[in-house]
Amino acid sequence: MSLKRKILELQKKREKVLKGGGDKAIEKQVAMGKMTARERIVTLLDENSFHEYDLFVEHEARDFDMDKKVLHGDGVIIGTGTIYGAPICVYAQDFTVAGGSLGLMHARKIGKIMDHAMKMRVPLIGINDSGGARIQEGVNSLAGYGEIFYRNTVASGVIPQISVILGPCAGGAVYSPALTDFVFVVDKISKMFITGPGVIKTVLGEEITMEELGGAKVHSEQTGNAHFYAESEVECFNQIKKLVSFIPWNNNQKAKPMEPKEPRTDEYPISEIVPGNPKEPYDIRDVIRAVNDDSDFFEIQERWAKNVVIGFGRINGDTVGFVGNQPLILAGVLDVDSSDKAARFIRFCNAFNIPLVTFVDLPGYLPGVDQEHAGVIRHGAKVLYAYSEATVPKITFILRKAYGGGYIAMNSRHLNADFVFAWPGAEIAVMGPEGAANIIFRREIQNADDPEKVRKQKIKEYKQKFANPYVAAAKGYVDSVIEPQETRKLLTHALEVSKNKVDKRPNKKHGIPPF
Ligand code: HXC
């Protein structure tokens, strides 16, 4: 056969395989409001940058009539491409081929691209749309999952791993996304659960729809399993691209710097955001925007545990990770969920050389039987652990309240912060003046002719003595008390002088964080 004919043969073969499960299955996919796996990859990556591998892989299953079935690409597409020029390894499960179910060869393909991402030290993006373990392939499918989980774990903290849930992701299959750094979901398309509605009905007699059990809203608002929520696949891909622009390719690099831009100070006048009255709420994101390049704050887990705010921004062109208490929600307390949220983000930033900037305004950890019984001790400890463990530049601004354990946990000097600045309205104390006066002057208040007058007087006394930044500044716990409008200048300077920071810790296999 001439080379020309061989090329024609290749083209024909390709054409056939590129159709995945065929026209009917593609029609069904489109009718469900979903893109095909290949469309997803093309939309996500830079134009013409995708190169596919293992297109001609076929399954080897023989039981249950599988020997009569052809499953193109074995239901998954793998390859490499770029996002804003950054190299990416990607896989996308093809639901049109046997429901994107995971058999031996399907798993091998995913393993291959994961290994490639690790060897090349580039981010991995996995698009999940699958009925789970291919039932006909039995233990081989289970083995496949195990090998993916193992690779997710080994790659953790070495390359960024992103999971996109664009269809069902059921049973043990959910654990690969759960082991990765960022999970993206799309309204009415993503469905994630360990046991589906059918099993729940059989075992517990409870009725629930897939959407109510594990839809996009559930995972972005209630469980915290998802980091980004989108209304459409296109919006989701734009979110992924933006995320990729903020993070480095691997743990030996820094995120690519961008052109520095000034914040939009007309929109976010920093001196006017935080009310003087410590009980009055405000949106901490406005403070972040007020200091951030172009006031462009890319929030993560925006819909869950909203009492803490996390996300990326840039200072003078360089990526930083922001953590801030949110006085709009529960006065910005730390609780079980917000501790988990903050701690995981801090660990991501530390693993990937992203400096941490913390804005503090909280009355402490949330009191209550529910919180105690939900393990606020263990969850809260994660924040202490994550900040203490972090060796990237760590800069703190105490804006207003910094009480008790909350003060310590939010990247205080005592956890080895590099710079701690306080605004003049900062109150650094064991607890709020009201609570403190009621405890330490209880007897005096009780025995007074006018207890209310004495109580007010004692609160004032306590406020004057402790509810300010100067006691901490006098001990050197706060480096400098600054005016709000000096925040960006000092932040820029602190980041500049921290560029070559060295913080060596004792050698160990790994720590044992309070998971
Ligand atoms: C083999 C599967 C499959 C599977 C779907 N298909 N899931 N084939 N193994 N797990 C096939 C269907 O037979 C069908 O093939 C095609 O994919 C499309 O599926 P439909 O059912 O027609 O699609 P839809 O109505 O949209 O329903 C999607 C679904 C449903 C909800 C995902 O297919 C489903 O419930 N599948 C089984 C889910 C499941 O129990 N998986 C195992 C989980 S346990 P044809 O040829 O008709 O087009 C697990 C353990 C992992 O994953 C453990 C790791 C540690």
Coordinates of C-alpha atoms and ligand atoms in Angstrom, one line a residue:
M1 CA 0.0 0.0 0.0
S2 CA 1.3 3.4 -0.9
L3 CA 1.9 6.0 1.8
K4 CA -0.9 8.1 0.4
R5 CA -3.3 5.2 0.9
K6 CA -2.0 4.5 4.3
I7 CA -2.6 8.2 5.2
L8 CA -6.1 7.9 3.9
E9 CA -6.7 4.8 6.0
L10 CA -5.4 6.6 9.1
Q11 CA -7.8 9.5 8.3
K12 CA -10.8 7.1 8.0
K13 CA -9.9 5.3 11.2
R14 CA -9.6 8.6 13.0
E15 CA -12.8 9.9 11.7
K16 CA -14.6 6.8 13.0
V17 CA -13.1 6.9 16.4
L18 CA -13.5 10.6 16.8
K19 CA -17.3 10.0 16.8
G20 CA -17.1 8.3 20.2
G21 CA -20.3 6.5 20.9
G22 CA -21.8 7.5 17.5
D23 CA -24.5 10.0 16.4
K24 CA -27.3 8.7 18.6
A25 CA -25.3 8.8 21.8
I26 CA -24.0 12.3 20.9
E27 CA -27.6 13.4 20.3
K28 CA -28.5 12.1 23.7
Q29 CA -25.6 13.9 25.3
V30 CA -26.6 17.2 23.6
A31 CA -30.3 16.6 24.7
M32 CA -29.0 16.5 28.3
G33 CA -27.6 20.0 27.8
K34 CA -24.0 18.6 27.8
M35 CA -21.1 19.2 25.5
T36 CA -19.3 16.2 24.2
A37 CA -16.0 15.2 25.8
R38 CA -14.0 16.5 22.7
E39 CA -15.9 19.8 22.6
R40 CA -15.2 20.3 26.3
I41 CA -11.4 19.9 25.7
V42 CA -11.4 22.2 22.7
T43 CA -13.4 24.9 24.5
L44 CA -11.1 24.7 27.6
L45 CA -7.7 24.8 25.9
D46 CA -6.0 27.4 23.8
E47 CA -7.1 27.2 20.1
N48 CA -5.5 24.3 18.2
S49 CA -3.3 23.4 21.1
F50 CA -4.8 20.0 21.9
H51 CA -2.9 16.8 21.0
E52 CA -4.6 13.5 21.7
Y53 CA -2.9 10.2 22.6
D54 CA -4.2 6.7 22.8
L55 CA -7.0 7.4 20.3
F56 CA -6.9 3.8 19.1
V57 CA -6.9 2.1 22.5
E58 CA -9.5 -0.6 22.8
H59 CA -10.9 -2.5 25.7
E60 CA -9.9 -6.1 26.4
A61 CA -13.0 -7.3 28.2
R62 CA -14.5 -10.5 27.0
D63 CA -17.3 -11.4 29.4
F64 CA -21.0 -10.4 29.1
D65 CA -20.7 -10.0 25.3
M66 CA -18.1 -7.4 25.7
D67 CA -16.1 -9.2 23.0
K68 CA -18.7 -8.0 20.5
K69 CA -18.6 -4.4 21.6
V70 CA -16.3 -1.7 20.2
L71 CA -15.8 1.1 22.6
H72 CA -13.9 3.9 20.8
G73 CA -10.9 5.2 22.9
D74 CA -12.4 3.1 25.7
G75 CA -14.6 6.0 26.7
V76 CA -11.9 8.5 27.7
I77 CA -9.9 11.1 25.8
I78 CA -6.4 12.0 27.0
G79 CA -3.9 14.5 25.8
T80 CA -1.9 17.7 26.2
G81 CA -2.5 21.3 25.3
T82 CA -2.1 24.8 26.7
I83 CA -4.2 27.3 28.6
Y84 CA -2.9 30.9 28.1
G85 CA 0.3 29.2 26.9
A86 CA 0.7 27.1 30.1
P87 CA 1.1 23.4 29.4
I88 CA -1.7 21.2 30.6
C89 CA -2.4 17.5 30.7
V90 CA -6.0 16.7 30.4
Y91 CA -8.4 13.8 30.3
A92 CA -12.2 13.8 29.6
Q93 CA -14.5 10.9 30.1
D94 CA -16.7 10.3 27.1
F95 CA -20.2 9.5 28.3
T96 CA -21.3 8.6 24.8
V97 CA -19.1 5.5 25.0
A98 CA -20.6 3.0 27.5
G99 CA -21.6 5.9 29.7
G100 CA -18.0 6.9 30.2
S101 CA -17.7 3.9 32.5
L102 CA -14.2 3.1 33.7
G103 CA -12.7 -0.2 32.6
L104 CA -9.1 -1.4 32.6
M105 CA -7.9 0.4 29.5
H106 CA -9.8 3.5 30.3
A107 CA -8.1 3.6 33.7
R108 CA -4.7 2.9 32.0
K109 CA -5.2 5.9 29.7
I110 CA -6.0 8.2 32.7
G111 CA -3.0 6.8 34.6
K112 CA -0.8 7.4 31.6
I113 CA -1.7 11.1 31.3
M114 CA -1.4 11.5 35.1
D115 CA 2.1 10.0 34.9
H116 CA 2.9 12.3 32.1
A117 CA 1.7 15.4 34.0
M118 CA 4.0 14.3 36.9
K119 CA 7.0 13.7 34.7
M120 CA 6.6 17.0 32.9
R121 CA 5.6 18.8 36.1
V122 CA 2.5 20.4 34.6
P123 CA -1.1 20.8 35.9
L124 CA -3.6 18.0 35.4
I125 CA -7.2 18.6 34.6
G126 CA -9.7 15.7 34.7
I127 CA -13.2 16.1 33.3
N128 CA -15.5 13.5 34.9
D129 CA -18.7 12.3 33.2
S130 CA -19.1 8.6 33.9
G131 CA -21.4 5.9 35.2
G132 CA -18.6 4.7 37.4
A133 CA -16.8 1.3 37.5
R134 CA -17.6 -0.6 34.3
I135 CA -19.8 -3.3 35.7
Q136 CA -18.8 -5.9 33.1
E137 CA -15.1 -5.6 34.0
G138 CA -15.4 -6.3 37.7
V139 CA -12.3 -6.0 39.8
N140 CA -10.3 -4.6 36.9
S141 CA -12.3 -1.4 37.1
L142 CA -11.8 -1.2 40.8
A143 CA -8.1 -1.7 40.4
G144 CA -8.2 1.2 37.9
Y145 CA -9.8 3.5 40.4
G146 CA -7.3 2.5 43.1
E147 CA -4.4 3.3 40.7
I148 CA -5.9 6.7 40.0
F149 CA -6.3 7.5 43.7
Y150 CA -2.7 6.5 44.3
R151 CA -1.5 8.8 41.6
N152 CA -3.7 11.7 42.8
T153 CA -2.1 11.3 46.2
V154 CA 1.5 11.1 45.0
A155 CA 0.9 14.1 42.8
S156 CA -0.7 16.2 45.6
G157 CA 1.4 19.2 46.3
V158 CA 3.7 18.6 43.3
I159 CA 1.4 19.6 40.4
P160 CA -1.9 21.4 40.6
Q161 CA -4.8 19.0 40.1
I162 CA -8.2 20.2 38.9
S163 CA -11.4 18.1 38.7
V164 CA -14.4 19.1 36.6
I165 CA -17.6 17.3 37.2
L166 CA -19.7 17.4 34.0
G167 CA -22.1 14.5 34.5
P168 CA -22.5 11.7 36.9
C169 CA -19.5 10.9 39.2
A170 CA -20.8 8.2 41.4
G171 CA -19.7 5.6 43.9
G172 CA -16.0 5.4 44.7
A173 CA -15.3 7.5 41.5
V174 CA -15.9 10.6 43.6
Y175 CA -12.7 10.0 45.5
S176 CA -10.4 11.1 42.7
P177 CA -11.9 14.6 42.6
A178 CA -12.0 14.7 46.4
L179 CA -8.2 14.1 46.4
T180 CA -7.5 16.9 43.9
D181 CA -7.0 20.6 44.7
F182 CA -10.0 22.2 43.0
V183 CA -13.4 20.8 42.0
F184 CA -15.6 22.6 39.5
V185 CA -19.4 21.9 39.2
V186 CA -22.1 23.1 36.8
D187 CA -25.7 23.6 37.7
K188 CA -28.0 20.8 36.6
I189 CA -25.1 18.9 35.0
S190 CA -22.9 17.8 37.8
K191 CA -24.0 14.9 40.0
M192 CA -21.7 13.5 42.7
F193 CA -22.6 10.9 45.3
I194 CA -21.2 7.8 46.9
T195 CA -24.6 6.0 46.9
G196 CA -27.3 7.1 44.5
P197 CA -31.0 7.7 45.1
G198 CA -31.8 4.1 44.3
V199 CA -29.6 2.6 47.0
I200 CA -30.7 5.2 49.5
K201 CA -34.3 4.2 48.8
T202 CA -33.6 0.5 49.2
V203 CA -31.5 0.8 52.3
L204 CA -33.1 3.7 54.2
G205 CA -36.5 4.1 52.5
E206 CA -35.7 7.7 51.8
E207 CA -36.6 9.4 48.5
I208 CA -34.4 12.0 47.0
T209 CA -33.6 13.2 43.5
M210 CA -30.0 13.1 42.1
E211 CA -30.0 16.9 42.0
E212 CA -31.0 17.2 45.7
L213 CA -28.6 14.5 46.7
G214 CA -25.5 15.6 44.9
G215 CA -26.1 18.4 42.5
A216 CA -23.9 21.4 41.9
K217 CA -25.6 23.6 44.5
V218 CA -25.4 20.9 47.2
H219 CA -21.6 20.6 46.7
S220 CA -20.8 24.2 46.4
E221 CA -23.1 25.4 49.2
Q222 CA -23.6 22.6 51.7
T223 CA -20.8 20.0 51.6
G224 CA -17.9 22.2 50.5
N225 CA -16.8 19.4 48.1
A226 CA -16.8 21.8 45.2
H227 CA -14.7 25.0 44.9
F228 CA -16.3 26.6 41.9
Y229 CA -20.0 26.7 40.8
A230 CA -21.0 27.7 37.3
E231 CA -24.3 28.1 35.5
S232 CA -23.0 26.6 32.2
E233 CA -20.1 24.6 30.9
V234 CA -18.6 27.6 29.1
E235 CA -18.7 29.7 32.3
C236 CA -17.0 26.7 34.1
F237 CA -14.2 26.6 31.5
N238 CA -13.6 30.3 31.8
Q239 CA -13.3 29.9 35.6
I240 CA -10.7 27.1 35.1
K241 CA -8.7 29.3 32.7
K242 CA -8.7 32.1 35.2
L243 CA -7.6 29.8 38.0
V244 CA -4.8 28.4 35.8
S245 CA -3.6 32.0 35.2
F246 CA -3.1 32.5 39.0
I247 CA -1.2 29.3 39.9
P248 CA 2.2 27.9 39.0
W249 CA 2.8 24.8 36.9
N250 CA 4.3 22.9 39.7
N251 CA 5.7 23.2 43.3
N252 CA 9.2 24.2 42.0
Q253 CA 7.9 27.3 40.3
K254 CA 6.1 30.5 41.0
A255 CA 3.0 31.7 39.3
K256 CA 3.7 33.6 36.1
P257 CA 3.7 37.4 37.0
M258 CA 1.3 39.7 35.1
E259 CA 1.5 43.4 34.3
P260 CA 1.1 45.3 37.6
K261 CA -2.1 47.4 37.9
E262 CA -3.3 49.8 40.6
P263 CA -6.5 48.9 42.5
R264 CA -9.7 50.8 41.6
T265 CA -9.6 53.0 44.7
D266 CA -12.5 55.1 43.6
E267 CA -14.7 52.1 43.8
Y268 CA -13.0 50.7 46.9
P269 CA -11.8 53.6 49.1
I270 CA -10.0 51.6 51.8
S271 CA -10.4 54.1 54.7
E272 CA -14.2 54.1 54.3
I273 CA -14.9 50.3 54.2
V274 CA -14.5 49.2 57.8
P275 CA -16.9 50.9 60.2
G276 CA -15.6 52.2 63.5
N277 CA -18.2 50.3 65.5
P278 CA -16.8 46.8 65.9
K279 CA -20.3 45.4 65.8
E280 CA -21.2 46.8 62.4
P281 CA -20.6 44.4 59.5
Y282 CA -18.9 45.1 56.2
D283 CA -17.7 43.0 53.3
I284 CA -14.1 41.9 53.8
R285 CA -13.9 41.3 50.0
D286 CA -14.0 45.1 49.5
V287 CA -10.8 45.4 51.6
I288 CA -9.2 42.7 49.5
R289 CA -10.3 44.5 46.4
A290 CA -9.0 47.8 47.7
V291 CA -5.4 46.5 47.9
N292 CA -5.4 44.1 45.0
D293 CA -4.1 44.8 41.4
D294 CA -7.1 46.1 39.4
S295 CA -9.3 45.1 42.4
D296 CA -9.6 41.7 40.7
F297 CA -10.2 39.2 43.5
F298 CA -10.8 35.6 42.3
E299 CA -12.8 34.0 45.1
I300 CA -12.7 30.3 45.9
Q301 CA -15.6 28.4 47.6
E302 CA -17.6 31.6 47.4
R303 CA -20.9 29.8 48.4
W304 CA -19.7 27.7 51.3
A305 CA -18.5 28.6 54.8
K306 CA -18.9 32.2 53.9
N307 CA -17.7 33.4 57.3
V308 CA -14.2 33.1 55.9
V309 CA -13.2 34.4 52.5
I310 CA -10.3 32.8 50.5
G311 CA -9.0 33.4 47.0
F312 CA -6.3 34.7 44.7
G313 CA -5.4 38.2 43.7
R314 CA -2.2 39.9 42.6
I315 CA 0.0 42.5 44.2
N316 CA 2.3 44.3 41.8
G317 CA 1.7 41.5 39.3
D318 CA 2.5 38.6 41.5
T319 CA -0.1 36.1 42.7
V320 CA -1.0 36.1 46.4
G321 CA -3.5 34.0 48.4
F322 CA -5.9 36.1 50.5
V323 CA -7.6 34.8 53.7
G324 CA -10.0 37.1 55.5
N325 CA -12.7 36.8 58.1
Q326 CA -16.0 37.9 56.8
P327 CA -17.9 40.1 59.3
L328 CA -21.0 39.9 57.1
I329 CA -21.5 36.3 58.1
L330 CA -21.6 35.2 61.8
A331 CA -19.4 38.2 62.5
G332 CA -16.6 36.3 60.7
V333 CA -16.1 33.6 63.4
L334 CA -14.1 30.5 62.7
D335 CA -16.1 27.3 62.9
V336 CA -15.9 23.7 61.7
D337 CA -16.4 24.5 58.0
S338 CA -14.6 27.8 57.7
S339 CA -11.6 26.2 59.5
D340 CA -11.5 23.4 56.9
K341 CA -11.9 25.9 54.1
A342 CA -9.1 28.2 55.3
A343 CA -6.7 25.4 56.3
R344 CA -6.9 23.6 52.9
F345 CA -6.3 26.8 51.0
I346 CA -3.4 27.8 53.2
R347 CA -1.8 24.4 52.5
F348 CA -2.3 24.8 48.7
C349 CA -0.7 28.2 48.7
N350 CA 2.2 26.9 50.8
A351 CA 2.7 23.9 48.6
F352 CA 2.8 26.1 45.4
N353 CA 4.9 29.0 46.6
I354 CA 2.1 31.5 46.8
P355 CA 2.5 34.2 49.6
L356 CA -0.3 34.4 52.1
V357 CA -2.0 37.7 53.0
T358 CA -4.4 37.5 56.0
F359 CA -7.0 40.1 57.0
V360 CA -8.2 39.7 60.6
D361 CA -11.5 40.7 62.0
L362 CA -13.2 38.0 64.2
P363 CA -14.6 37.6 67.6
G364 CA -13.0 34.1 67.9
Y365 CA -14.2 30.5 67.4
L366 CA -18.0 30.0 67.3
P367 CA -19.3 28.8 70.7
G368 CA -22.1 26.2 70.9
V369 CA -22.9 22.6 71.6
D370 CA -23.3 21.8 67.8
Q371 CA -19.8 23.1 67.1
E372 CA -18.2 21.4 70.0
H373 CA -19.8 18.1 69.1
A374 CA -19.0 18.5 65.4
G375 CA -15.3 18.6 66.4
V376 CA -14.5 22.3 66.3
I377 CA -11.4 21.5 68.4
R378 CA -10.0 19.2 65.7
H379 CA -11.2 21.3 62.7
G380 CA -10.1 24.6 64.3
A381 CA -6.6 23.1 64.9
K382 CA -6.2 22.7 61.2
V383 CA -6.0 26.5 60.8
L384 CA -3.2 26.7 63.5
Y385 CA -1.4 23.8 61.8
A386 CA -1.7 25.1 58.3
Y387 CA -0.4 28.6 59.2
S388 CA 2.4 27.3 61.5
E389 CA 3.5 24.8 58.8
A390 CA 3.5 27.4 56.0
T391 CA 6.9 28.7 55.0
V392 CA 5.8 31.0 52.2
P393 CA 5.8 34.7 53.0
K394 CA 3.0 35.3 55.6
I395 CA 1.7 38.8 56.1
T396 CA -1.1 39.8 58.4
F397 CA -3.3 42.9 58.8
I398 CA -5.4 43.2 61.9
L399 CA -8.3 45.4 60.9
R400 CA -10.6 45.4 63.9
K401 CA -11.4 42.5 66.3
A402 CA -8.8 39.9 67.0
Y403 CA -10.0 38.1 70.1
G404 CA -8.8 35.0 71.8
G405 CA -8.0 31.8 69.8
G406 CA -9.1 33.7 66.7
Y407 CA -6.3 36.2 67.1
I408 CA -3.7 33.4 67.4
A409 CA -5.1 31.3 64.6
M410 CA -5.3 34.0 62.0
N411 CA -1.6 34.0 61.2
S412 CA -0.5 35.8 64.4
R413 CA 3.2 36.6 65.1
H414 CA 3.1 33.6 67.4
L415 CA 2.6 31.2 64.5
N416 CA 5.6 32.7 62.8
A417 CA 4.0 35.4 60.7
D418 CA 6.6 37.5 58.9
F419 CA 4.9 40.8 59.1
V420 CA 2.0 41.8 61.4
F421 CA 0.4 45.2 60.8
A422 CA -2.6 46.6 62.7
W423 CA -5.0 49.4 61.8
P424 CA -5.6 51.9 64.6
G425 CA -9.1 50.4 65.3
A426 CA -7.7 47.0 66.0
E427 CA -8.7 45.4 69.3
I428 CA -6.4 42.6 70.3
A429 CA -7.6 40.9 73.5
V430 CA -8.6 37.7 75.1
M431 CA -12.2 38.5 74.4
G432 CA -14.5 41.4 73.7
P433 CA -14.7 44.2 76.3
E434 CA -18.3 43.4 77.3
G435 CA -17.6 39.7 78.0
A436 CA -14.3 40.5 79.7
A437 CA -15.8 43.2 82.0
N438 CA -18.7 40.9 82.9
I439 CA -16.3 38.2 84.0
I440 CA -13.4 40.0 85.7
F441 CA -15.5 42.7 87.4
R442 CA -18.5 40.5 88.1
R443 CA -18.5 41.0 91.9
E444 CA -17.9 44.7 91.7
I445 CA -20.8 45.1 89.2
Q446 CA -23.1 42.9 91.3
N447 CA -22.4 44.8 94.6
A448 CA -22.7 48.3 93.1
D449 CA -25.6 50.6 93.9
D450 CA -26.0 51.1 90.2
P451 CA -24.7 47.9 88.5
E452 CA -25.5 49.1 85.0
K453 CA -23.4 52.3 85.5
V454 CA -20.5 50.3 86.9
R455 CA -20.7 47.8 84.2
K456 CA -20.5 50.5 81.5
Q457 CA -17.6 52.1 83.3
K458 CA -15.7 48.8 83.6
I459 CA -16.3 48.0 79.9
K460 CA -14.8 51.5 79.1
E461 CA -11.9 50.8 81.4
Y462 CA -11.2 47.5 79.7
K463 CA -11.5 49.0 76.3
Q464 CA -9.1 51.7 77.0
K465 CA -6.6 49.3 78.5
F466 CA -6.7 46.4 76.1
A467 CA -9.1 46.9 73.2
N468 CA -6.5 48.6 71.0
P469 CA -3.4 47.6 69.0
Y470 CA -0.9 49.4 71.2
V471 CA -0.5 46.7 74.0
A472 CA 0.4 44.1 71.3
A473 CA 2.6 46.7 69.5
A474 CA 4.4 47.5 72.8
K475 CA 5.4 43.8 73.0
G476 CA 6.5 43.6 69.4
Y477 CA 3.6 41.2 68.5
V478 CA 2.5 43.8 66.0
D479 CA 5.3 45.3 63.9
S480 CA 3.6 48.5 63.1
V481 CA 0.3 50.3 63.6
I482 CA -0.6 51.8 60.2
E483 CA -3.3 53.9 58.6
P484 CA -5.6 52.0 56.3
Q485 CA -4.4 53.8 53.2
E486 CA -0.9 52.6 53.9
T487 CA -2.0 49.0 53.6
R488 CA -1.1 48.4 49.9
K489 CA 2.2 50.2 50.1
L490 CA 3.3 48.1 53.1
L491 CA 1.9 44.9 51.6
T492 CA 3.9 45.5 48.4
H493 CA 7.0 46.3 50.4
A494 CA 6.6 43.2 52.7
L495 CA 6.2 41.0 49.7
E496 CA 9.2 42.5 48.0
V497 CA 11.5 42.0 51.0
S498 CA 10.1 38.4 51.4
K499 CA 11.1 37.3 47.9
N500 CA 14.1 35.3 49.1
K501 CA 12.6 34.1 52.3
V502 CA 14.3 31.1 53.8
D503 CA 12.4 29.2 56.6
K504 CA 14.0 25.8 57.2
R505 CA 12.1 23.3 59.3
P506 CA 13.4 20.0 60.9
N507 CA 13.6 17.1 58.5
K508 CA 10.7 14.7 58.8
K509 CA 8.8 12.3 56.6
H510 CA 5.7 14.4 57.0
G511 CA 3.7 16.1 59.8
I512 CA 0.5 14.7 61.2
P513 CA -2.1 17.4 60.7
P514 CA -5.4 17.1 62.5
F515 CA -7.3 15.8 59.5
Ligands
HXC1 C1 -21.1 -0.2 32.3 C2 -22.5 1.6 32.0 C3 -22.3 2.0 33.3 C4 -21.4 1.2 34.1 C5 -23.6 3.4 32.4 N1 -23.3 2.4 31.5 N2 -23.0 3.1 33.5 N3 -21.9 0.5 31.5 N4 -20.8 0.1 33.5 N5 -21.1 1.5 35.4 C6 -23.8 2.4 30.1 C7 -25.3 2.0 30.0 O1 -25.5 0.6 30.1 C8 -25.7 2.6 28.7 O2 -25.2 1.7 27.7 C9 -24.9 3.9 28.6 O3 -23.8 3.7 29.5 C10 -25.6 5.1 29.0 O4 -26.2 4.9 30.3 P1 -27.7 5.2 30.5 O5 -28.1 4.5 31.8 O6 -28.5 5.0 29.3 O7 -27.7 6.8 30.8 P2 -28.5 7.6 31.8 O8 -30.0 7.3 31.7 O9 -28.1 9.0 31.6 O10 -28.0 7.2 33.3 C11 -26.7 7.5 33.7 C12 -26.4 6.7 35.0 C13 -26.8 5.2 34.9 C14 -27.2 7.4 36.1 C15 -24.9 6.9 35.3 O11 -26.2 4.7 33.7 C16 -26.3 4.4 36.0 O12 -27.0 4.4 37.1 N6 -25.2 3.7 35.8 C17 -24.7 2.8 36.8 C18 -24.1 3.6 37.9 C19 -23.3 2.7 38.9 O13 -24.0 2.1 39.7 N7 -22.0 2.6 38.7 C20 -21.2 1.8 39.5 C21 -20.9 2.6 40.8 S1 -19.8 1.8 41.9 P3 -26.0 1.5 26.3 O14 -25.2 0.4 25.6 O15 -27.4 1.1 26.7 O16 -25.9 2.8 25.6 C22 -18.4 2.3 41.5 C23 -17.3 1.7 42.3 C24 -16.0 2.4 42.2 O17 -18.2 3.1 40.6 C25 -15.2 2.0 43.3 C26 -13.9 2.8 43.3 C27 -13.2 2.6 44.6

